[in-house]
Coordinates of C-alpha atoms (C1' of nucleotides) in Angstrom, one line a residue:
Chain D
M1 CA -0.9 28.6 12.8
L2 CA -1.5 25.2 11.3
N3 CA -0.5 24.4 7.7
I4 CA -2.9 22.8 5.2
F5 CA -1.6 19.3 5.8
E6 CA -2.2 19.7 9.5
K7 CA -5.7 21.1 9.0
I8 CA -6.6 18.3 6.7
Y9 CA -5.4 15.8 9.3
N10 CA -7.5 17.5 12.1
E11 CA -10.6 17.6 9.9
L12 CA -10.2 13.9 8.9
Y13 CA -9.6 12.9 12.5
C14 CA -12.7 14.8 13.7
Y15 CA -14.8 13.2 11.0
Y16 CA -13.6 9.6 11.1
G17 CA -12.0 9.3 14.5
P18 CA -9.1 7.0 15.4
Q19 CA -8.6 4.2 12.8
K20 CA -6.5 1.9 15.1
W21 CA -4.2 0.8 12.4
W22 CA -2.6 -1.6 11.4
P23 CA -5.6 -4.0 11.8
A24 CA -3.4 -7.0 12.9
K25 CA -2.0 -8.3 16.2
T26 CA 1.6 -9.3 15.3
K27 CA 4.4 -7.8 13.3
L28 CA 4.4 -10.8 11.0
E29 CA 0.7 -10.4 10.4
I30 CA 1.3 -6.8 9.5
I31 CA 4.0 -7.6 7.1
V32 CA 2.1 -10.5 5.4
G33 CA -0.9 -8.2 5.2
A34 CA 1.1 -5.5 3.5
V35 CA 2.1 -7.9 0.8
L36 CA -1.3 -9.5 0.4
T37 CA -3.2 -6.2 0.1
Q38 CA -1.0 -4.9 -2.8
N39 CA -3.5 -3.6 -5.4
T40 CA -6.2 -5.7 -3.7
S41 CA -9.1 -4.9 -1.4
W42 CA -8.4 -5.3 2.3
R43 CA -11.3 -7.7 2.5
N44 CA -9.7 -10.2 0.1
A45 CA -6.3 -9.8 1.8
E46 CA -8.0 -10.4 5.2
N47 CA -9.6 -13.6 4.0
A48 CA -6.3 -14.9 2.9
I49 CA -4.8 -14.1 6.3
S50 CA -7.5 -15.8 8.2
N51 CA -6.9 -18.8 5.9
L52 CA -3.2 -18.8 6.9
K53 CA -4.2 -18.6 10.6
K54 CA -6.6 -21.5 10.3
N55 CA -3.7 -23.5 8.9
K56 CA -1.4 -22.2 11.6
L57 CA 0.9 -20.8 9.0
L58 CA 1.4 -17.4 10.4
S59 CA 4.8 -18.2 11.7
L60 CA 8.2 -17.7 10.1
R61 CA 9.2 -21.3 10.5
R62 CA 6.1 -22.6 9.0
L63 CA 6.2 -20.2 6.1
L64 CA 9.8 -21.1 5.5
S65 CA 9.0 -24.8 5.1
I66 CA 5.8 -24.6 3.0
D67 CA 6.0 -25.0 -0.8
D68 CA 5.3 -22.0 -2.9
T69 CA 2.4 -23.7 -4.6
D70 CA 0.8 -24.8 -1.3
L71 CA 1.1 -21.2 0.0
A72 CA -0.3 -19.8 -3.2
L73 CA -3.4 -22.0 -2.8
L74 CA -4.0 -20.7 0.7
I75 CA -3.7 -17.0 -0.2
R76 CA -5.8 -17.4 -3.3
S77 CA -8.4 -14.9 -2.3
S78 CA -5.9 -12.1 -2.2
G79 CA -5.4 -12.2 -6.0
Y80 CA -2.0 -12.4 -7.8
Y81 CA -1.5 -15.4 -5.5
N82 CA 1.4 -17.0 -7.4
L83 CA 3.3 -13.7 -7.3
K84 CA 2.5 -13.0 -3.7
A85 CA 3.4 -16.5 -2.5
K86 CA 6.9 -16.0 -4.1
R87 CA 7.2 -12.5 -2.5
L88 CA 6.4 -13.9 0.9
K89 CA 8.7 -16.8 0.6
N90 CA 11.4 -14.5 -0.7
L91 CA 11.1 -12.3 2.4
I92 CA 11.2 -15.3 4.8
I93 CA 14.5 -16.5 3.1
F94 CA 15.9 -13.0 3.4
L95 CA 15.0 -13.0 7.1
K96 CA 16.7 -16.4 7.6
N97 CA 19.8 -15.3 5.8
E98 CA 20.1 -11.8 7.3
Y99 CA 18.4 -11.9 10.6
E100 CA 18.3 -15.5 11.8
L101 CA 14.6 -15.6 11.0
S102 CA 13.9 -13.0 13.7
L103 CA 11.7 -9.9 13.1
S104 CA 12.9 -8.3 16.4
R105 CA 16.5 -8.6 15.1
M106 CA 15.5 -7.1 11.8
F107 CA 13.8 -4.1 13.5
K108 CA 17.0 -3.4 15.4
S109 CA 18.4 -2.1 12.1
E110 CA 18.6 1.6 11.4
T111 CA 15.6 2.8 9.4
D112 CA 17.3 4.0 6.2
F113 CA 19.4 0.8 6.0
L114 CA 16.5 -1.5 6.6
R115 CA 14.4 0.5 4.0
E116 CA 17.0 -0.1 1.3
Q117 CA 17.4 -3.7 2.3
L118 CA 13.6 -4.4 2.0
L119 CA 13.4 -2.4 -1.2
S120 CA 15.9 -4.6 -2.8
L121 CA 13.6 -7.6 -2.3
Y122 CA 11.5 -8.9 -5.1
G123 CA 8.0 -7.6 -4.8
F124 CA 8.7 -5.0 -2.1
G125 CA 8.2 -1.5 -3.5
E126 CA 8.1 1.8 -1.6
E127 CA 4.6 1.6 -0.3
T128 CA 4.9 -1.9 1.0
V129 CA 8.2 -1.3 2.6
D130 CA 7.1 2.0 4.2
C131 CA 4.0 0.2 5.6
I132 CA 6.2 -2.3 7.2
L133 CA 8.5 0.3 8.6
L134 CA 5.7 2.4 10.0
Y135 CA 3.1 -0.1 11.2
A136 CA 5.4 -3.0 12.2
G137 CA 8.5 -1.0 13.1
Q138 CA 6.9 2.3 14.4
R139 CA 9.3 4.3 12.3
P140 CA 8.4 7.9 11.3
V141 CA 8.0 7.0 7.6
F142 CA 5.0 8.5 5.7
V143 CA 3.2 5.9 3.5
V144 CA 2.1 7.2 0.1
D145 CA -0.5 5.3 -1.7
A146 CA -2.9 5.7 -4.6
Y147 CA -5.4 7.5 -2.4
T148 CA -2.8 10.0 -1.1
R149 CA -1.8 10.8 -4.7
R150 CA -5.3 11.1 -5.9
I151 CA -6.7 13.3 -3.0
F152 CA -3.7 15.6 -2.6
S153 CA -3.0 16.1 -6.3
R154 CA -6.7 16.6 -7.1
H155 CA -6.7 19.6 -4.8
G156 CA -3.4 20.9 -6.0
L157 CA -1.3 20.2 -2.9
I158 CA 1.1 18.0 -4.9
G159 CA 1.8 17.5 -8.6
A160 CA 0.0 14.7 -10.4
K161 CA 3.3 13.4 -11.6
D162 CA 5.3 13.9 -8.5
S163 CA 7.5 10.9 -7.5
Y164 CA 6.8 8.8 -4.4
A165 CA 9.8 10.4 -2.7
L166 CA 8.7 13.9 -3.5
I167 CA 5.2 13.4 -2.3
Q168 CA 6.5 11.8 0.9
A169 CA 9.0 14.7 1.4
K170 CA 6.3 17.4 0.9
I171 CA 4.0 15.8 3.4
T172 CA 6.7 14.9 5.9
A173 CA 8.0 18.5 5.9
N174 CA 4.6 19.8 6.9
I175 CA 3.6 17.5 9.8
K176 CA 5.2 16.7 13.2
N177 CA 7.7 13.9 13.0
K178 CA 5.8 11.4 15.2
P179 CA 5.2 7.8 14.2
A180 CA 1.7 7.8 15.8
L181 CA 0.7 10.8 13.6
F182 CA 2.1 9.2 10.5
N183 CA 0.2 6.1 11.4
E184 CA -3.1 7.8 11.9
Y185 CA -2.8 10.2 8.9
H186 CA -2.3 7.4 6.3
A187 CA -5.1 5.4 7.8
L188 CA -7.4 8.4 7.7
I189 CA -6.5 9.1 4.0
V190 CA -7.5 5.5 3.2
A191 CA -10.8 6.0 5.1
L192 CA -11.4 9.1 3.0
G193 CA -10.3 7.4 -0.2
K194 CA -12.6 4.5 0.3
S195 CA -15.6 6.9 0.7
I196 CA -15.0 9.1 -2.4
C197 CA -15.5 8.6 -6.1
R198 CA -12.4 7.6 -8.0
K199 CA -13.2 9.5 -11.2
K200 CA -14.8 12.8 -10.3
P201 CA -12.2 15.5 -9.7
L202 CA -13.9 16.8 -6.6
C203 CA -16.5 15.2 -4.4
H204 CA -19.2 16.9 -2.5
I205 CA -19.3 14.4 0.3
C206 CA -15.6 14.9 1.0
P207 CA -15.5 15.8 4.7
V208 CA -12.5 18.0 4.2
S209 CA -14.0 20.0 1.4
K210 CA -14.2 23.2 3.5
I211 CA -10.5 22.9 4.2
F212 CA -9.8 22.5 0.5
K213 CA -11.9 25.5 -0.4
Q214 CA -9.9 27.5 2.0
A215 CA -6.8 26.1 0.5
A216 CA -7.5 27.7 -2.8
Y217 CA -6.8 31.1 -1.2
E218 CA -3.6 30.2 0.5
K219 CA -0.1 29.7 -0.6
Y220 CA 1.9 26.5 -0.1
Chain R
dC1 C1' -21.4 -6.7 -18.2
dA2 C1' -17.5 -3.3 -16.7
dC3 C1' -14.7 -1.5 -13.2
dC4 C1' -12.0 -1.4 -9.2
dA5 C1' -9.1 -2.5 -4.9
dG6 C1' -4.3 0.2 0.9
dG7 C1' 1.4 -2.4 -6.1
dC8 C1' 5.2 -4.1 -8.3
dA9 C1' 8.4 -5.5 -11.9
dA10 C1' 9.6 -6.4 -16.5
dG11 C1' 9.4 -5.0 -21.2
dT12 C1' 9.4 -1.5 -24.8
dA13 C1' 10.8 2.9 -27.1
Chain Q
dT1 C1' 13.2 8.4 -18.5
dA2 C1' 8.3 7.4 -19.4
dC3 C1' 4.7 4.4 -20.7
dT4 C1' 2.6 -0.2 -21.1
dT5 C1' 1.5 -4.8 -19.6
dG6 C1' 0.9 -9.1 -16.7
dC7 C1' -0.5 -10.6 -12.5
dA8 C1' -6.1 -12.5 -10.4
dT9 C1' -9.7 -12.7 -6.9
dG10 C1' -14.1 -11.0 -5.2
dG11 C1' -17.4 -7.0 -4.5
dT12 C1' -20.4 -3.3 -6.6

DNA sequence: CACCAGGCAAGTA
DNA sequence: TACTTGCATGGT
């Protein structure tokens, strides 16, 4: 018997199909994208990334040598560009100091240790770090974002004021511990989140509405 | 015109 | 601990 989180996943997968996340080729591009899309539409982050590519800056050595102000100018379209330039530079310096400027070395670290290391960096909060661990590192870490909170709390599956860690724990406890599943699930939640209204408590076009109706009669 | 998007950190009480 | 505010562009 499937639990509610598994049912929702199946419903979303049937409705939206595979999302093929993260939409990037290299690990560095995933990490840069994770920072650039903070509280920003993917479209704007994507434009900033293509701008970096045009200037051949999507490399650790290039990013290490560029000035903060020059980098900020190039990622302008992603918003908060001064902050994000500092955040990226900060990460590159961390990589240089701790991992000889090598992502493959960094990803040899144990997950919990690496998570704490990344969380200690300026501008790297839980969602950003978990995106990096999951999508660049293929670690079984569930990414909790604004859509996850909104959709699950709206339907009573989590508390509106639950902490990031608690939401993550509640979901993780109810699905199989496979990175590919975590990957697809978060991407599907984003697909759903983009399609629904932000303010209305429930939405009629929600493709998982029948599952949520059923949920009202079950215990969790 | 207002509101929002795949957050985060610093300040305040 | 629990709110509030600054950061900023581009689409609807």
